[in-house]
PDB file of C-alpha atoms in Angstrom:
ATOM      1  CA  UNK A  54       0.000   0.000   0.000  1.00 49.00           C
ATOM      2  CA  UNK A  55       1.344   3.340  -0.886  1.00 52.00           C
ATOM      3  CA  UNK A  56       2.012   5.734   1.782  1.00 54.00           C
ATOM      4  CA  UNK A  57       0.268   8.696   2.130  1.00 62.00           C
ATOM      5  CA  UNK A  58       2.061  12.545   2.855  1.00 69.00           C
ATOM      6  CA  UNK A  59       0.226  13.919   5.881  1.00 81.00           C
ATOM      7  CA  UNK A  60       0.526  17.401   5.159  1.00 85.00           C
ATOM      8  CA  UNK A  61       1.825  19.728   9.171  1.00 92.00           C
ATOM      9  CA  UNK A  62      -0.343  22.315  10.061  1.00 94.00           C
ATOM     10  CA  UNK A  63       0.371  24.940  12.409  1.00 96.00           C
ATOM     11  CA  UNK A  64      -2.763  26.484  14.536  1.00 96.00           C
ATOM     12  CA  UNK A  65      -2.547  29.585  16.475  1.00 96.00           C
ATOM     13  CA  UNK A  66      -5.061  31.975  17.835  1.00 93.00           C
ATOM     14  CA  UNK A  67      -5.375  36.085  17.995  1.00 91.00           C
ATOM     15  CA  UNK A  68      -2.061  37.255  17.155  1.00 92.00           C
ATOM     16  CA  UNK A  69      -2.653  40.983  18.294  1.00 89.00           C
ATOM     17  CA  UNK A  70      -0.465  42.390  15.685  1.00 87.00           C
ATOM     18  CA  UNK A  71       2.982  42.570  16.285  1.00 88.00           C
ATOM     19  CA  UNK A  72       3.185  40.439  12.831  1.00 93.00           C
ATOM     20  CA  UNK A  73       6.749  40.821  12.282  1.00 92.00           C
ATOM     21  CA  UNK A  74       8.016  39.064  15.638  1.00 94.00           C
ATOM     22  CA  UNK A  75       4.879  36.876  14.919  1.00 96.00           C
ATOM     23  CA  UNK A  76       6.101  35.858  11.849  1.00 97.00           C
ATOM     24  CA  UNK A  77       9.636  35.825  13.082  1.00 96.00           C
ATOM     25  CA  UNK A  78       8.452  32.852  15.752  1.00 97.00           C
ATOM     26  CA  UNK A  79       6.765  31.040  13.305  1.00 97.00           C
ATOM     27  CA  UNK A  80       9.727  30.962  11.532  1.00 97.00           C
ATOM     28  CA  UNK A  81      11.573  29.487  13.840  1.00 97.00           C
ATOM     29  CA  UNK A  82       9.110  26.812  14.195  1.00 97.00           C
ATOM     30  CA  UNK A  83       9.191  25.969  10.939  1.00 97.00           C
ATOM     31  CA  UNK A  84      12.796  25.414  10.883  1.00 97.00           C
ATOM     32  CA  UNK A  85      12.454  23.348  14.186  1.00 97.00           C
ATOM     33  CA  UNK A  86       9.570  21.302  13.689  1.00 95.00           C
ATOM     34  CA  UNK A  87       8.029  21.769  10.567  1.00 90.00           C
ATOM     35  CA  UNK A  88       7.869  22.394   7.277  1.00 94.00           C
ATOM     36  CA  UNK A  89       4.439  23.134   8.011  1.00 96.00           C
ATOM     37  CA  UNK A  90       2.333  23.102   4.679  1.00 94.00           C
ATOM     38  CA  UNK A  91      -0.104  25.677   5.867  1.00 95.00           C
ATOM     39  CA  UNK A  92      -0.357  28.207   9.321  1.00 97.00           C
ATOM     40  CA  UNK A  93      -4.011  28.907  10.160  1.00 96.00           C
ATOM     41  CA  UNK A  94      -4.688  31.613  12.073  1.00 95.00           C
ATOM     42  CA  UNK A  95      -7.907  31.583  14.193  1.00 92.00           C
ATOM     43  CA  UNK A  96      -8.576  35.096  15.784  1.00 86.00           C
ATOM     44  CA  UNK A  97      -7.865  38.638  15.776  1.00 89.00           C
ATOM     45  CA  UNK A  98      -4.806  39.398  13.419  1.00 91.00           C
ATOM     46  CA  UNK A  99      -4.600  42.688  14.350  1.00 88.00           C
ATOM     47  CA  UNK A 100      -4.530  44.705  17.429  1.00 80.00           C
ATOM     48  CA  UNK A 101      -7.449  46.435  16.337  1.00 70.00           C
ATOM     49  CA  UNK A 102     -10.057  47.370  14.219  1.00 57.00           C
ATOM     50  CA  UNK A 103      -8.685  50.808  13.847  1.00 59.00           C
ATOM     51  CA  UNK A 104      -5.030  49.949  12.391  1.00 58.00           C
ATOM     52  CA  UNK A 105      -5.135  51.669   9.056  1.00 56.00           C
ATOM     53  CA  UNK A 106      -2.081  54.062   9.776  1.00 58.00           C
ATOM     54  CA  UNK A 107      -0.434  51.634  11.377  1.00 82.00           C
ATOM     55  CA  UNK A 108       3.296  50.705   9.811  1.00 87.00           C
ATOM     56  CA  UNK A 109       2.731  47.047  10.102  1.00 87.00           C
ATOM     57  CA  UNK A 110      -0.410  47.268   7.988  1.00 90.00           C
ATOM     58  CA  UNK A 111       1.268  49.270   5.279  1.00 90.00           C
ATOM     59  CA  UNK A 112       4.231  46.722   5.717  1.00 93.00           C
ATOM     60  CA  UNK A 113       1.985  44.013   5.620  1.00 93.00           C
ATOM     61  CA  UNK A 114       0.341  45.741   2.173  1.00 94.00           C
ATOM     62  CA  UNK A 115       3.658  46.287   0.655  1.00 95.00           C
ATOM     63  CA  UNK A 116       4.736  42.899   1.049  1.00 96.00           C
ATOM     64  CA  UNK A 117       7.343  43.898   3.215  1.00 96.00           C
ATOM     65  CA  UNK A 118       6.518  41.647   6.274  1.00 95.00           C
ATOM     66  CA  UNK A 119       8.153  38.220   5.303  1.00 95.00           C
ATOM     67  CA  UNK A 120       5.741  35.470   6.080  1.00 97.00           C
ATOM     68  CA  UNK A 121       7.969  31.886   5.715  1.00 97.00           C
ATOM     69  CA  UNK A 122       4.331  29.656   5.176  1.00 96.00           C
ATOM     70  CA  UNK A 123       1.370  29.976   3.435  1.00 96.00           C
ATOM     71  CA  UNK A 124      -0.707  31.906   6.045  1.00 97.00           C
ATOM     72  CA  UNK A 125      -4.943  31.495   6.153  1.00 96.00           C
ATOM     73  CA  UNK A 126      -6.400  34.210   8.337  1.00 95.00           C
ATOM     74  CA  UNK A 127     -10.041  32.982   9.912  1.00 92.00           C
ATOM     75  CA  UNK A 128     -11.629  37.021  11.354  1.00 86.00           C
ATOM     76  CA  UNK A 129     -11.653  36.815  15.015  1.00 83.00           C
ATOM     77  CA  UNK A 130     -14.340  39.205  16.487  1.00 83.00           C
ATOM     78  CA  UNK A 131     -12.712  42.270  15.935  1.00 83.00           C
ATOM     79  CA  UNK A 132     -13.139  43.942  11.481  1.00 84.00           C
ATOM     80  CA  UNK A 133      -9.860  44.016   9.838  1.00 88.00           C
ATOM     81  CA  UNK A 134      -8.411  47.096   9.345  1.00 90.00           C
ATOM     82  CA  UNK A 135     -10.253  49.003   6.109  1.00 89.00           C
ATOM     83  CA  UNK A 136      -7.258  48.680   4.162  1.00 91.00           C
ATOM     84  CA  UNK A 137      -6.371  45.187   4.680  1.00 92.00           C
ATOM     85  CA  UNK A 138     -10.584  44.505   4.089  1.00 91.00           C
ATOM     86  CA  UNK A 139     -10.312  46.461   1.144  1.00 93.00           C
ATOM     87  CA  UNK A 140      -7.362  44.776  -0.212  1.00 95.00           C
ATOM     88  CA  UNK A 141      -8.964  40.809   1.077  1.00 94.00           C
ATOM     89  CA  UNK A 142     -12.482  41.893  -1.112  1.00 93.00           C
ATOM     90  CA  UNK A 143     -10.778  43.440  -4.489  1.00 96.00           C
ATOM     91  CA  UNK A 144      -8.524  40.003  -4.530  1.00 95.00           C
ATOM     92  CA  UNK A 145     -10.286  37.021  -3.848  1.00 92.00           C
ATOM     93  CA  UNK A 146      -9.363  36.959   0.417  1.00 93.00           C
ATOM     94  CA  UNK A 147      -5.356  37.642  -0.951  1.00 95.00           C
ATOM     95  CA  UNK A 148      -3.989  40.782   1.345  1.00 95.00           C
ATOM     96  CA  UNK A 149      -0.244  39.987   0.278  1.00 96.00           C
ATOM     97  CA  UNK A 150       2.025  37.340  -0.671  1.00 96.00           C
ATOM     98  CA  UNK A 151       1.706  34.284   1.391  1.00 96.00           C
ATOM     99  CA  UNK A 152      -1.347  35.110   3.349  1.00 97.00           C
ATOM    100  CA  UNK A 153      -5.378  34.975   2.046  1.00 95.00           C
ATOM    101  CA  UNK A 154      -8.212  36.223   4.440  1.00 94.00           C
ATOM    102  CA  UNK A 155     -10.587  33.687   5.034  1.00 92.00           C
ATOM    103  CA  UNK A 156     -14.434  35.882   5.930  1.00 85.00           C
ATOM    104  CA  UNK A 157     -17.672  34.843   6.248  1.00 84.00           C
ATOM    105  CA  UNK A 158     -18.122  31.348   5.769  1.00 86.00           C
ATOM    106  CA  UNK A 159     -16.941  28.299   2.808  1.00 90.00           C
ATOM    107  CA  UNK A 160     -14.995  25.568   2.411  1.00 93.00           C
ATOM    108  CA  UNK A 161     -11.649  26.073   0.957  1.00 91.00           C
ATOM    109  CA  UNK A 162      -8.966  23.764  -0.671  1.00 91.00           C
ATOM    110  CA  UNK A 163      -5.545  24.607  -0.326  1.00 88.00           C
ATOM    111  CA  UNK A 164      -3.014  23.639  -2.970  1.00 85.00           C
ATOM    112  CA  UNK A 165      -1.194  21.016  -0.544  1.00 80.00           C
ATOM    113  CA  UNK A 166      -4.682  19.440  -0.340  1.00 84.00           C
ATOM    114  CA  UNK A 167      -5.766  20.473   2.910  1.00 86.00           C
ATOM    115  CA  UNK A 168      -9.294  20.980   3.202  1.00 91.00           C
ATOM    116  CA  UNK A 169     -10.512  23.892   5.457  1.00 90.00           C
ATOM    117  CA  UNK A 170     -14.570  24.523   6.934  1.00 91.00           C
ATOM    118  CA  UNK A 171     -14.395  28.011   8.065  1.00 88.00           C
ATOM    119  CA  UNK A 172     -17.083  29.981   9.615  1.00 85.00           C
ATOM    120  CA  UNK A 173     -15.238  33.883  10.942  1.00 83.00           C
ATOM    121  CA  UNK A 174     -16.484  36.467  13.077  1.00 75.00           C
ATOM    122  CA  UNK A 175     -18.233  36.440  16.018  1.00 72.00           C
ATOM    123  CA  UNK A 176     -21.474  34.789  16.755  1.00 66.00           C
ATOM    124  CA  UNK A 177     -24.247  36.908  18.004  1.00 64.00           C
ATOM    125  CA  UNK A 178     -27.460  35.330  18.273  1.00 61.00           C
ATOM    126  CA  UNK A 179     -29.407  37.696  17.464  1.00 61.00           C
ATOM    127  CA  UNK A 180     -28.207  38.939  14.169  1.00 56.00           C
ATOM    128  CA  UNK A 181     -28.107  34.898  13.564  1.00 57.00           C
ATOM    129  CA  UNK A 182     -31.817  35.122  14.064  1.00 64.00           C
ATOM    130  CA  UNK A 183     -32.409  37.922  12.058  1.00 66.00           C
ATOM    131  CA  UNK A 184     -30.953  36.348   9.172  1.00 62.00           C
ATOM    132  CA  UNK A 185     -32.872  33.054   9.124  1.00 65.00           C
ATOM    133  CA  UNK A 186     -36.270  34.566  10.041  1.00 61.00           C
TER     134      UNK A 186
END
């Protein structure tokens, strides 16, 4: 029987921002104990909801923020930045090389085969309600 490649996945929660130490650690834990195929990220991204003039954002943006695996970005409770939103909607969930925003709700394929179920954001019951009644 042929053996099959499991593809390694690395899970994190809210990174906060910070993303170039973030991305520094992770890294590092590729090197160590990967290659990881895919990061997922599960939570807040950024600090805030209010990071447009940040420098990391415009790093981010510009590409300039070096991120070593293919990064997938599930929204936490907190909106993205309008910049970074901006950028996700105009190009498919893609906000810069190596990392695709992953909003609202789907099922997604990656090219190493992993398949992802994502539902983002935060539930509120109500609005939940609204929508199905």
């Amino acid at each position: 029987m042929a053996q099959q490649h499991m593809a390694k996945v690395l899970v994190v929660g809210s990174v906060n921002g910070h993303l170039s130490e973030f991305f520094a650690k992770v890294k590092n834990l590729d090197a160590k104990y990967g290659p990881f195929a895919i990061l997922l990220v599960t939570g807040n991204l950024f600090a805030c909801d209010s990071d447009d003039g940040s420098e990391e954002v415009s790093s981010l943006l510009k590409n300039e923020i070096s991120i070593p695996v293919m990064t997938y970005v599930v929204v936490g409770d907190k909106r993205l930045p309008q910049r970074v939103s901006e950028r996700a909607s105009a190009r498919s969930g893609e906000i810069c090389n190596n990392m695709v925003i992953l909003s609202g709700q789907g099922i997604l394929q990656t090219s190493e085969g992993v398949k992802i179920a994502y539902l983002s954001g935060r539930y509120i019951s109500q609005v939940l309600a609204e929508r199905q009644g």
